[in-house]
Structures are given as structure tokens and as C-alpha cells.
CSV table of C-alpha atoms and ligand atoms in Angstrom, one decimal:
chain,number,residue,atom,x,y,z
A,1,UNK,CA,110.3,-4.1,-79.0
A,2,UNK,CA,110.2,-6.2,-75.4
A,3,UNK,CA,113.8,-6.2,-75.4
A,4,UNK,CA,113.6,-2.3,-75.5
A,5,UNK,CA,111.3,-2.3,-73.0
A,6,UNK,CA,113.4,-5.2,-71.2
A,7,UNK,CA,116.8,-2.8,-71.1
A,8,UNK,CA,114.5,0.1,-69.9
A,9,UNK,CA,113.2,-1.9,-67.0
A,10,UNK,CA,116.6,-3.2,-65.9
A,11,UNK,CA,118.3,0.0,-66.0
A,12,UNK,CA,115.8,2.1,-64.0
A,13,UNK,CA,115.9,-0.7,-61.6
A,14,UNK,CA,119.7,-0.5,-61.5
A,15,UNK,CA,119.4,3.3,-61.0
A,16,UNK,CA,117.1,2.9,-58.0
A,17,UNK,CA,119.1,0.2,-56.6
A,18,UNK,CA,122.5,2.5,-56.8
A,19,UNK,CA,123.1,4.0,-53.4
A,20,UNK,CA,126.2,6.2,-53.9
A,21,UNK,CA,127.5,8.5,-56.8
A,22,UNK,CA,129.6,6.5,-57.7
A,23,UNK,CA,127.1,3.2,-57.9
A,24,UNK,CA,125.1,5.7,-60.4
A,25,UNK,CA,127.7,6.5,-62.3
A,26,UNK,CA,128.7,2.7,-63.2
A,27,UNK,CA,124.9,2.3,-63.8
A,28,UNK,CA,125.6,5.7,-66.3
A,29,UNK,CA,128.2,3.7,-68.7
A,30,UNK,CA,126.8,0.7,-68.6
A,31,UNK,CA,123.5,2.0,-69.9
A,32,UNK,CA,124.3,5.2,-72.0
A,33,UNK,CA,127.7,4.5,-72.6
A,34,UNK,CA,129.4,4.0,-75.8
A,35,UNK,CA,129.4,0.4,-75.2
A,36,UNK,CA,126.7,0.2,-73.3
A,37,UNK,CA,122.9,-1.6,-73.4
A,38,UNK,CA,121.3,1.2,-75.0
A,39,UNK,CA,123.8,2.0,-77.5
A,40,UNK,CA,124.0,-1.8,-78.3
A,41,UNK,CA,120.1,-1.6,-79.1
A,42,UNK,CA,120.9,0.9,-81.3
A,43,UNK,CA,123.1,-1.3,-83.6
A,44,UNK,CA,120.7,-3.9,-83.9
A,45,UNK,CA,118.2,-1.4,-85.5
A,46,UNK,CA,120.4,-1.9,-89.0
A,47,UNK,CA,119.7,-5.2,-89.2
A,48,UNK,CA,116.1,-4.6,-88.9
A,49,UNK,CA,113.4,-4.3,-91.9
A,50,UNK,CA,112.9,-0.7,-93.6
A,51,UNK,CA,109.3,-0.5,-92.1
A,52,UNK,CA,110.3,-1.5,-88.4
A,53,UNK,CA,113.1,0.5,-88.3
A,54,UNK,CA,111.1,4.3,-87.6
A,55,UNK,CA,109.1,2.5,-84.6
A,56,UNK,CA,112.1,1.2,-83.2
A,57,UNK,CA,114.3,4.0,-83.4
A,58,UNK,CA,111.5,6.7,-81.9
A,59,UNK,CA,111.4,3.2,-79.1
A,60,UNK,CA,115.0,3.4,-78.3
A,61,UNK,CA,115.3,7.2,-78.2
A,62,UNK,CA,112.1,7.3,-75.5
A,63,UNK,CA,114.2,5.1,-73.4
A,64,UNK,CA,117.0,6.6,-73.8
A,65,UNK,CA,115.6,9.9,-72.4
A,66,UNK,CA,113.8,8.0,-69.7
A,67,UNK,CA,116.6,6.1,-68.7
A,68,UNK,CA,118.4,9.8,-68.5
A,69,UNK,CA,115.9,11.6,-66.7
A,70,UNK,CA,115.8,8.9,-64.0
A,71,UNK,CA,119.8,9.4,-63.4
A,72,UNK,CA,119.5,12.8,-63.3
A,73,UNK,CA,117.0,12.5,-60.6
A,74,UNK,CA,118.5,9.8,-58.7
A,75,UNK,CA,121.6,11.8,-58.9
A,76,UNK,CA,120.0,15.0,-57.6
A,77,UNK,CA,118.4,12.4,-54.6
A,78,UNK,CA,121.7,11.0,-53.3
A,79,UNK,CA,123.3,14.7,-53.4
A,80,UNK,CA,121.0,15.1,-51.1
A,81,UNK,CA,121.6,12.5,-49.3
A,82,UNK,CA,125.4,12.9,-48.8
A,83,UNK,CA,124.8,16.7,-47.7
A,84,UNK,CA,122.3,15.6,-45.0
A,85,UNK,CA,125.1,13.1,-44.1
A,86,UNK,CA,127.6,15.5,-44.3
A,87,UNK,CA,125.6,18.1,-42.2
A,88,UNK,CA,124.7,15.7,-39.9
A,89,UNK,CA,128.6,14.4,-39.4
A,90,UNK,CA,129.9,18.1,-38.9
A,91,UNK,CA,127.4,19.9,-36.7
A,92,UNK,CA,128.7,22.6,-34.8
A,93,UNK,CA,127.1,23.0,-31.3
A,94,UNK,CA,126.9,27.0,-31.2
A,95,UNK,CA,126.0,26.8,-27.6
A,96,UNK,CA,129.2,25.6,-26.3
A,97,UNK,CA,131.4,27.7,-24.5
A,98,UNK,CA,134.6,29.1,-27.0
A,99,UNK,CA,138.2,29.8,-26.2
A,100,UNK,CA,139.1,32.8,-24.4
A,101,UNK,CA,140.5,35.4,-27.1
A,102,UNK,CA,143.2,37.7,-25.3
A,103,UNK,CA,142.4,40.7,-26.8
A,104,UNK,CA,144.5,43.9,-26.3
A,105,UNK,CA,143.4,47.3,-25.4
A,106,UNK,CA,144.0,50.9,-26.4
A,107,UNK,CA,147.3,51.7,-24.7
A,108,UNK,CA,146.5,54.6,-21.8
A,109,UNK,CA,148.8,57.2,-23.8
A,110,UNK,CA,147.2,56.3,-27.3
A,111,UNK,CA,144.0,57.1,-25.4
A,112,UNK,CA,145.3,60.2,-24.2
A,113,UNK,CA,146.9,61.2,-27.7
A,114,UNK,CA,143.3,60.4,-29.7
A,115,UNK,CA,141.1,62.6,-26.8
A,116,UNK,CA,143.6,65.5,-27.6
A,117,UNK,CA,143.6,64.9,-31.3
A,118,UNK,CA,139.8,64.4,-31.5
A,119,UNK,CA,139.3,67.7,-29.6
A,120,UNK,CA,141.9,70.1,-32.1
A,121,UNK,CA,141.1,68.1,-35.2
A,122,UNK,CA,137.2,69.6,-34.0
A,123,UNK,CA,138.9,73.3,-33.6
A,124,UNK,CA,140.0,72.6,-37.6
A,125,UNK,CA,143.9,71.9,-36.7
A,126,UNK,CA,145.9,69.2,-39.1
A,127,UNK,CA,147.9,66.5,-37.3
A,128,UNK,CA,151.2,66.7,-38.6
A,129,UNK,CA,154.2,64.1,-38.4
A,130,UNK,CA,158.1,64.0,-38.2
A,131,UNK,CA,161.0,61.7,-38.0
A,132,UNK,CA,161.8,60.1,-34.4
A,133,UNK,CA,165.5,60.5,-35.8
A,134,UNK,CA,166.3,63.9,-36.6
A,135,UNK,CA,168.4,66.5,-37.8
A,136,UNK,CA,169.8,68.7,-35.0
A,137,UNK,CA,168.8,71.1,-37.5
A,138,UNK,CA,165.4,70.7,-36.9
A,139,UNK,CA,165.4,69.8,-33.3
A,140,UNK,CA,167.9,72.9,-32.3
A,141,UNK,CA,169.2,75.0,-34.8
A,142,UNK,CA,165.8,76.0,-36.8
A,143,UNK,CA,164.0,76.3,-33.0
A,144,UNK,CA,166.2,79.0,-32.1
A,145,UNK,CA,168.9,76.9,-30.0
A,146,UNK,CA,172.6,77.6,-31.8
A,147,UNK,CA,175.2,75.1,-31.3
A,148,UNK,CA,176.6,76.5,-27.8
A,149,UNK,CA,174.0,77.8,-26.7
A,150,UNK,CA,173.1,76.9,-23.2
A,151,UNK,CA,169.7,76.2,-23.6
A,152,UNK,CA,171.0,72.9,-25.2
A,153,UNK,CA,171.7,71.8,-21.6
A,154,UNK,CA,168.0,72.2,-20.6
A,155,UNK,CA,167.1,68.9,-22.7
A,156,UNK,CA,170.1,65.9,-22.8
A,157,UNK,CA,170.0,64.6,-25.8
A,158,UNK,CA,171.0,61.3,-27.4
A,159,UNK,CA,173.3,62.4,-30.3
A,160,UNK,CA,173.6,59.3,-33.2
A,161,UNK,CA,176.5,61.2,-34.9
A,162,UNK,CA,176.6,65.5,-33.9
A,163,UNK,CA,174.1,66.0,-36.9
A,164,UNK,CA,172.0,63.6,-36.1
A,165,UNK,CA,170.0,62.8,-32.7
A,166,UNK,CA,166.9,61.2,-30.9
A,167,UNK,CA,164.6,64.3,-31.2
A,168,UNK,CA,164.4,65.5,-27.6
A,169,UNK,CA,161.0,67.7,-28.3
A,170,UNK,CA,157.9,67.4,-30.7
A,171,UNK,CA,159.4,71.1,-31.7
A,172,UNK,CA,160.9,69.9,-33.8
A,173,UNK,CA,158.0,68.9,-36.0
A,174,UNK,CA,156.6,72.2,-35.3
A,175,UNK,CA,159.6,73.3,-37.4
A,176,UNK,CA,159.9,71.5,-40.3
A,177,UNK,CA,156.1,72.2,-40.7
A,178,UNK,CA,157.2,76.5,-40.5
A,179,UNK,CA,159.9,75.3,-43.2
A,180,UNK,CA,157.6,73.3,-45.5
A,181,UNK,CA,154.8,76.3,-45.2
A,182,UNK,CA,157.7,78.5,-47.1
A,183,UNK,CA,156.0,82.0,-45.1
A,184,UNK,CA,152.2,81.2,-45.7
A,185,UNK,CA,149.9,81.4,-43.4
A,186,UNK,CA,147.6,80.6,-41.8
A,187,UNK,CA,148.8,77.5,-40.1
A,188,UNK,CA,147.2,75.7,-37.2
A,189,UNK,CA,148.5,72.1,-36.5
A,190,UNK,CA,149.4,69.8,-33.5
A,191,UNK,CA,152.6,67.4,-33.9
A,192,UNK,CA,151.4,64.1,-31.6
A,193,UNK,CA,154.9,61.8,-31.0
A,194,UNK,CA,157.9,60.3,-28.8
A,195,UNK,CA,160.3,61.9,-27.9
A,196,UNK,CA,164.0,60.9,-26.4
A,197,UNK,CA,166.1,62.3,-23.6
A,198,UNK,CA,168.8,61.5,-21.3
A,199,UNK,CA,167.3,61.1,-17.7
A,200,UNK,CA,167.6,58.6,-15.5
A,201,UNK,CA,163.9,56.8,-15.0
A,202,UNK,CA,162.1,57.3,-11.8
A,203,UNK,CA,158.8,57.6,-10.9
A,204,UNK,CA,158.5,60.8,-13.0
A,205,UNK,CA,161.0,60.8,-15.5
A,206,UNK,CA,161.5,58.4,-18.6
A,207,UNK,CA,164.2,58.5,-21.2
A,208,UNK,CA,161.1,58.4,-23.8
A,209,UNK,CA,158.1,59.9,-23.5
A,210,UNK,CA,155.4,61.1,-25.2
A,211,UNK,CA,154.4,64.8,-26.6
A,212,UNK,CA,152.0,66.9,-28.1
A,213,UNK,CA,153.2,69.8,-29.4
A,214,UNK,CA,150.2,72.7,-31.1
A,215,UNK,CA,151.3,75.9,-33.7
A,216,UNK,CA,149.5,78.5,-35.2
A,217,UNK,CA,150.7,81.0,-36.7
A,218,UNK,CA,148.5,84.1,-39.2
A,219,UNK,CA,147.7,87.6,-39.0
A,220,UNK,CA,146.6,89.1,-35.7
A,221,UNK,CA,147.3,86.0,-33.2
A,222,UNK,CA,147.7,86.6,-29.7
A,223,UNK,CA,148.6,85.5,-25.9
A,224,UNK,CA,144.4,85.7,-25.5
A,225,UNK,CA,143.9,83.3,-28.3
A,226,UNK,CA,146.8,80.8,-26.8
A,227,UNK,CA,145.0,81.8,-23.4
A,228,UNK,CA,141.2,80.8,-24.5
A,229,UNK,CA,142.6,77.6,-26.8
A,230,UNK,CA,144.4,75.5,-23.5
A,231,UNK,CA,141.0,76.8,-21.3
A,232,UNK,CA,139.4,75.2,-23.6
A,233,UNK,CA,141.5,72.3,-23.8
A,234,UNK,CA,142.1,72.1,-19.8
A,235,UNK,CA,137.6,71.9,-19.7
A,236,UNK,CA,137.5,69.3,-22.3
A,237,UNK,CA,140.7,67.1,-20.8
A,238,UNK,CA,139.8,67.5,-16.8
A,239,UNK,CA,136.5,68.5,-16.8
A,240,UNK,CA,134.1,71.8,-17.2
A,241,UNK,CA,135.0,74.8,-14.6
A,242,UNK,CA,139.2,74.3,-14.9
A,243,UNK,CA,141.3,77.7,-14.6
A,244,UNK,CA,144.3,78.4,-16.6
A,245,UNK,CA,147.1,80.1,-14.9
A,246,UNK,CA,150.2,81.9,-16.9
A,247,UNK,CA,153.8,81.7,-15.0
A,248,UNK,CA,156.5,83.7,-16.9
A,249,UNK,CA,159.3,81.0,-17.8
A,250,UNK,CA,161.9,80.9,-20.5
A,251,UNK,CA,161.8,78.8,-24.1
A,252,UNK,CA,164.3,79.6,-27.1
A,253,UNK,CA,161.8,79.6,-29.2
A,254,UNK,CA,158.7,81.5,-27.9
A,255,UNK,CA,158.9,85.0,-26.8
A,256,UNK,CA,157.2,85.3,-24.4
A,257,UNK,CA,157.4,82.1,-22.8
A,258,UNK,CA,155.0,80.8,-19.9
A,259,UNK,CA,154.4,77.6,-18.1
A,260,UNK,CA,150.7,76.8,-18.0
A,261,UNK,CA,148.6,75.8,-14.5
A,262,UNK,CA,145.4,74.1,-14.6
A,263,UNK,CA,143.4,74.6,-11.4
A,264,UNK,CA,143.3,71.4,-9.8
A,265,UNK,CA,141.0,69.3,-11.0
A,266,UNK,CA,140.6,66.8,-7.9
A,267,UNK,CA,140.0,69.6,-5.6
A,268,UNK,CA,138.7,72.3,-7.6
A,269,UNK,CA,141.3,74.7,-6.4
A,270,UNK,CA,141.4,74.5,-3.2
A,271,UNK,CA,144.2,72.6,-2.2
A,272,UNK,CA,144.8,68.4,-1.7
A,273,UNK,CA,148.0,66.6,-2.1
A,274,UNK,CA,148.1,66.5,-5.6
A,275,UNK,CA,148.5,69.7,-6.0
A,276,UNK,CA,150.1,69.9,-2.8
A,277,UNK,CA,148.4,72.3,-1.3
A,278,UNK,CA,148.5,75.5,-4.0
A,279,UNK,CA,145.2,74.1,-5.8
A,280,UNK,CA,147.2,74.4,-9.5
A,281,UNK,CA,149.0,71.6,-11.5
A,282,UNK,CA,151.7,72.5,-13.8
A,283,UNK,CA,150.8,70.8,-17.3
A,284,UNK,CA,152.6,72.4,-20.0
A,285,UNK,CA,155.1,75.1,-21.8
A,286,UNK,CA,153.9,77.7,-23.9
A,287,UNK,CA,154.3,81.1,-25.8
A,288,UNK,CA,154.1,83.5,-28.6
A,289,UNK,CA,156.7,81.9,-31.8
A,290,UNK,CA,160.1,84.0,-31.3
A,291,UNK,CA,159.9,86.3,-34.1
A,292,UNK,CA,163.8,84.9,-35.5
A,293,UNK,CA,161.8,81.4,-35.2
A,294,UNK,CA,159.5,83.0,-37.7
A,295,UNK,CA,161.8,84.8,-39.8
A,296,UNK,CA,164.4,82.0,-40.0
A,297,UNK,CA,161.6,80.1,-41.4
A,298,UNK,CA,160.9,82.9,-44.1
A,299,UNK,CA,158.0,84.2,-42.2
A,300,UNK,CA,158.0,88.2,-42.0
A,301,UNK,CA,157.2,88.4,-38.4
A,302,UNK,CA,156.2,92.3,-38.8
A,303,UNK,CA,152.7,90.9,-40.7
A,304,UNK,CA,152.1,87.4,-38.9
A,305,UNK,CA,152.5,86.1,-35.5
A,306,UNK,CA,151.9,82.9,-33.7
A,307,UNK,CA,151.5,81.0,-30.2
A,308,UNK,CA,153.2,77.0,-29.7
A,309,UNK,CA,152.4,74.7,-26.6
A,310,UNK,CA,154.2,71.4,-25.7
A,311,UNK,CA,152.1,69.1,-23.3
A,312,UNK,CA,153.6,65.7,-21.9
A,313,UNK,CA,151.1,63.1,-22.6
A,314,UNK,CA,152.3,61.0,-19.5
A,315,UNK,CA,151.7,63.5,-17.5
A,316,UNK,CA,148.0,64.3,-18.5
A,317,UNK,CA,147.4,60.5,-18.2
A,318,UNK,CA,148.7,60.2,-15.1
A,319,UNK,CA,146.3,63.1,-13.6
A,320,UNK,CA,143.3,61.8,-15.3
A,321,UNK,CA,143.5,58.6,-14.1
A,322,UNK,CA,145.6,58.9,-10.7
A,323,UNK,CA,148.7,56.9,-11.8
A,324,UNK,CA,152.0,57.3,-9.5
A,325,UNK,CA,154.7,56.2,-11.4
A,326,UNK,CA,155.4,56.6,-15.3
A,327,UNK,CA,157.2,53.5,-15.8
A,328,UNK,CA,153.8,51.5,-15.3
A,329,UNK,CA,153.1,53.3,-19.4
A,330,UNK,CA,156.5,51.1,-20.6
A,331,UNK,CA,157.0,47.7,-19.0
A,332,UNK,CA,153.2,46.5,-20.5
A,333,UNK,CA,152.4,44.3,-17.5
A,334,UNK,CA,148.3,43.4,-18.9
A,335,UNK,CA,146.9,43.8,-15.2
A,336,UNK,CA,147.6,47.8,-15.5
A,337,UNK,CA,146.7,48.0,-19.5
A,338,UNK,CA,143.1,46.4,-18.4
A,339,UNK,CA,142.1,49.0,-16.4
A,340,UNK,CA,141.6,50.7,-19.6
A,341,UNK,CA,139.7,48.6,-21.7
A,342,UNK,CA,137.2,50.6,-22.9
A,343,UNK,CA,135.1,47.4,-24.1
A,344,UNK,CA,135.2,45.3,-20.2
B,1,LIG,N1,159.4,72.1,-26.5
B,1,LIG,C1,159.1,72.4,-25.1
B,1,LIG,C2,159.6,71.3,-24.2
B,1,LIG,O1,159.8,70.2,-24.7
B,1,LIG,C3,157.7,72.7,-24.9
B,1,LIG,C4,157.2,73.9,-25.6
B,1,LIG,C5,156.6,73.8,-26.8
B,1,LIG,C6,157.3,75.1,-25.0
B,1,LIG,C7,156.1,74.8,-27.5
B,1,LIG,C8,156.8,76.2,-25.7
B,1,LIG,C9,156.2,76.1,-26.9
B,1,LIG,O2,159.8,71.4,-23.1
């Protein structure tokens, strides 16, 4: 019975000694292992007398679970201990000064491109999307320009192969949205994109630049509601009290065509150099769909009608925020794409 209590002793003195996981475990085997003290005691009880054997047994099996519980514990204490180590060895000081992250910022023409989709998806117009590369079909032929004809001189165009080109107008979109609609109406959407032409670059001309082009077309639509849509557009873009002025011009594809004047937003009219004196800024093309634009697309242009308006996106940003030249949009130098972080 002594030794019992003997082995018991020792081994919760071993346990209390061990001062890492590993210690404990060693102390685990040599205790409760299958070779160990405990299991050793537990052979000897056969060669004990009948009556001694109950006491000894119930003996050994207290021990054992003693012996088990203090592991367990001493395990759970040096856990502990090796997190409280561990914390201590990787603290973080959350007070000390990180490394700069270089974020980027919304470019000025996305900017631009969201304010005018924000505002149109809020009049209940559908955003719509097209190919950059694109069928002269869809850029010319559908939009009222033949092969030949001379209104194909108006916009120089980067032909991949003579079917296929660099779309030179978000028009195109604008027609293969009439073609998918197959003559239903109603249909009001604006066509947001790049678009490609062959100028040389200057201060006011790039090779690619950015358009949004708008479309409805139902029963019953009008110059007025084209009129009362860009004054509306012209308030929300360059602020409340803008005019809209209609100069007769020419498009293929719109009959009647006009250019569209906003009254000068940086002198309300009255005349400064950026409107040079005439207090209006040209901003975009516009006009009622050219009924063979309608009918080529299967529409019966006797029972719908509908107006289409093409804004330059460069153009619009450079107003709003006073920017001279429209190359600054392309060569992403960071000091002129900060000026529009929204988050600085
Ligand atoms: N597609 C014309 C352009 O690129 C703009 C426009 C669009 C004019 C829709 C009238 C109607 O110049």
C-alpha cells in the first residue's frame, strides 16, 4: 500500500517539477504508460492474496486518476505559460507610425462618367455596353452613314480590316441597342465608353477619348423632352441656373440635328475667356433619331420617335475643373490624378 502511495508521491512531484510540454509529457509515459510505474503496480496486484487484492486495486486506480488529473492541470498551466511567453515575444506596438500605402484615386474621367451615370440611372435610363472593336456596320452603316458617303470624312477612323474598325462614336452602341430591341419600345439608355479617331493630339484633341452617348426612343417623344433632359443635365453637371441653347448642325443619324450650348458656367452668361466672350460653351451634339435610323432598325417611325445626344467626357471635365490640356487625362503623372482624390 506505501509503495502506492510512494509512486503517487514521486510522480506528482515529477509533474510539478516539469517545466515544458515536453518535460510533462516524458513524466506522462513514465507514469501512465504501458511500461510505466503505475502500470507496473498493476502487475504486482496478481501476485497478491485474494482478500488484498479489491483494496489494492480501488488504491492503484485512485492514483492513477490523481496522477492524471495533476497532468492535465499542469498541462493546462504551462500552455499558459508558453502563450504569455509567446505574447510577450511578439507584441506589436500599434502606436508606431506604418508604411505609407500609395493608394490610387478615381481617375477624373471615371468621376465624370459615374456623376453622369448616377444622375440618368436616377431619370430610370439602363447603362448599356458595346465592343471597342467594331463592325463598320454598327459604327456607320446601321447609323445612317453608307459606305461613300461623305459624312464618313467627318470622323477619321482607324480601320483593322474595311469591316472592322476602332469605333469612332459611342453611336454605335446606341445601334446595336435599336437592333437588339427588334422595334419595341420604349427605350431609354445611355452608352458610357472610348472611342478612337485619327487626329493628331494637341491640347484639345486625342486619338482616344471618352463618350457618353443617351437614346430614347417611344410614342410621342420630342425636341422639348431632349430640350428639358440636357437642362436638366447641364443644372446637375455645372450647377443650378445653366441655359441650354439649340444651334442647327448636321448628324447622319438625327433629323434634326443641333449642337447644344450651356450658358457659361464661370460667368453666368455674361462673357469671360472661357467662353470667350459669347457667355455659351459648346458641349455636345444632339437630335431627333433619323426616321431611316429607326426604320432600318425595324422601328415604324410613323408610331414612335426618339431624341440621341453624344457628350465628350473630356470635355465636361475639363470645364468643371478648369483643365487646359487633354493630354494631362492619358500620360497618369500622380501629381495631376491627386488633385482628385476624393478621400485627401
Ligand atoms: N455621334 C456624334 C459624335 O460623335 C454625337 C451625337 C450623338 C450627335 C447622338 C447626335 C446624336 O460626334
Amino acid at each position: 500500500m506505501d509503495k502506492v502511495l510512494d509512486v503517487q508521491a514521486e510522480a506528482l512531484q515529477a509533474i510539478a517539477d516539469a517545466e515544458s510540454l515536453q518535460a510533462l509529457q516524458d513524466v506522462r509515459i513514465q507514469y501512465l504508460g504501458r511500461k510505466g510505474s503505475i502500470q507496473a503496480l498493476m502487475s504486482e496486484m496478481k501476485s497478491l492474496p485474494k482478500e488484498e487484492k479489491p483494496a489494492f486495486g480501488q488504491k492503484v486506480n485512485v492514483c492513477k486518476q490523481v496522477v492524471t488529473e495533476a497532468l492535465e492541470k499542469r498541462q493546462a498551466e504551462l500552455n499558459e505559460l508558453a502563450l504569455v511567453s509567446r505574447m510577450e515575444e511578439e507584441k506589436i506596438d500599434i502606436t508606431l507610425r506604418g508604411n505609407d500605402l500609395h493608394l490610387g484615386t478615381t481617375h477624373p474621367l471615371i468621376m465624370i462618367q459615374q456623376e453622369i451615370e448616377d444622375l440618368f440611372i436616377g431619370m430610370g435610363y439602363k447603362i448599356a455596353e458595346g465592343p471597342e472593336v467594331e463592325q463598320d456596320f454598327y459604327n456607320f452603316e446601321l447609323a445612317n452613314i453608307p459606305k461613300d458617303h461623305p459624312a464618313r470624312d467627318m470622323q477619321d477612323t482607324f480601320y483593322i480590316d474595311p469591316n472592322t474598325l476602332l469605333r469612332t462614336h459611342t453611336t454605335a452602341m446606341q445601334m446595336r441597342e435599336l437592333e437588339k430591341a427588334k422595334g419595341k419600345t420604349p427605350i431609354k439608355l445611355i452608352c458610357p465608353g472610348k472611342v478612337y479617331r485619327r487626329d493628331d493630339d494637341d491640347a484639345t484633341h486625342s486619338h482616344q477619348f471618352m463618350q457618353c452617348e443617351g437614346l430614347v426612343v417611344g410614342e410621342h417623344i420630342t425636341l422639348g423632352d431632349l430640350k428639358g433632359t440636357l437642362e436638366f443635365m447641364a443644372n446637375k453637371m455645372f450647377g443650378e441656373g445653366r441655359k441650354i441653347r439649340f444651334r442647327p448642325s448636321y448628324f447622319p443619324f438625327t433629323e434634326p440635328s443641333v449642337e447644344v450650348d450651356v450658358s457659361c458656367p464661370f460667368c453666368n452668361g455674361k462673357g469671360c475667356s472661357v467662353c470667350k466672350g459669347s457667355g455659351w460653351i459648346e458641349i455636345l451634339g444632339a437630335g431627333m433619331v433619323h426616321p431611316h435610323v429607326l426604320e432600318m432598325n425595324g422601328f415604324d417611325s410613323e408610331k414612335c420617335s426618339g431624341f440621341a445626344f453624344g457628350i465628350g467626357l473630356e470635355r465636361v471635365a475639363m470645364l468643371k475643373y478648369g483643365i487646359d490640356d487633354i493630354r494631362n487625362f492619358y500620360i497618369n503623372d500622380t501629381r495631376f490624378l491627386k488633385m482628385f482624390d476624393r478621400f485627401d
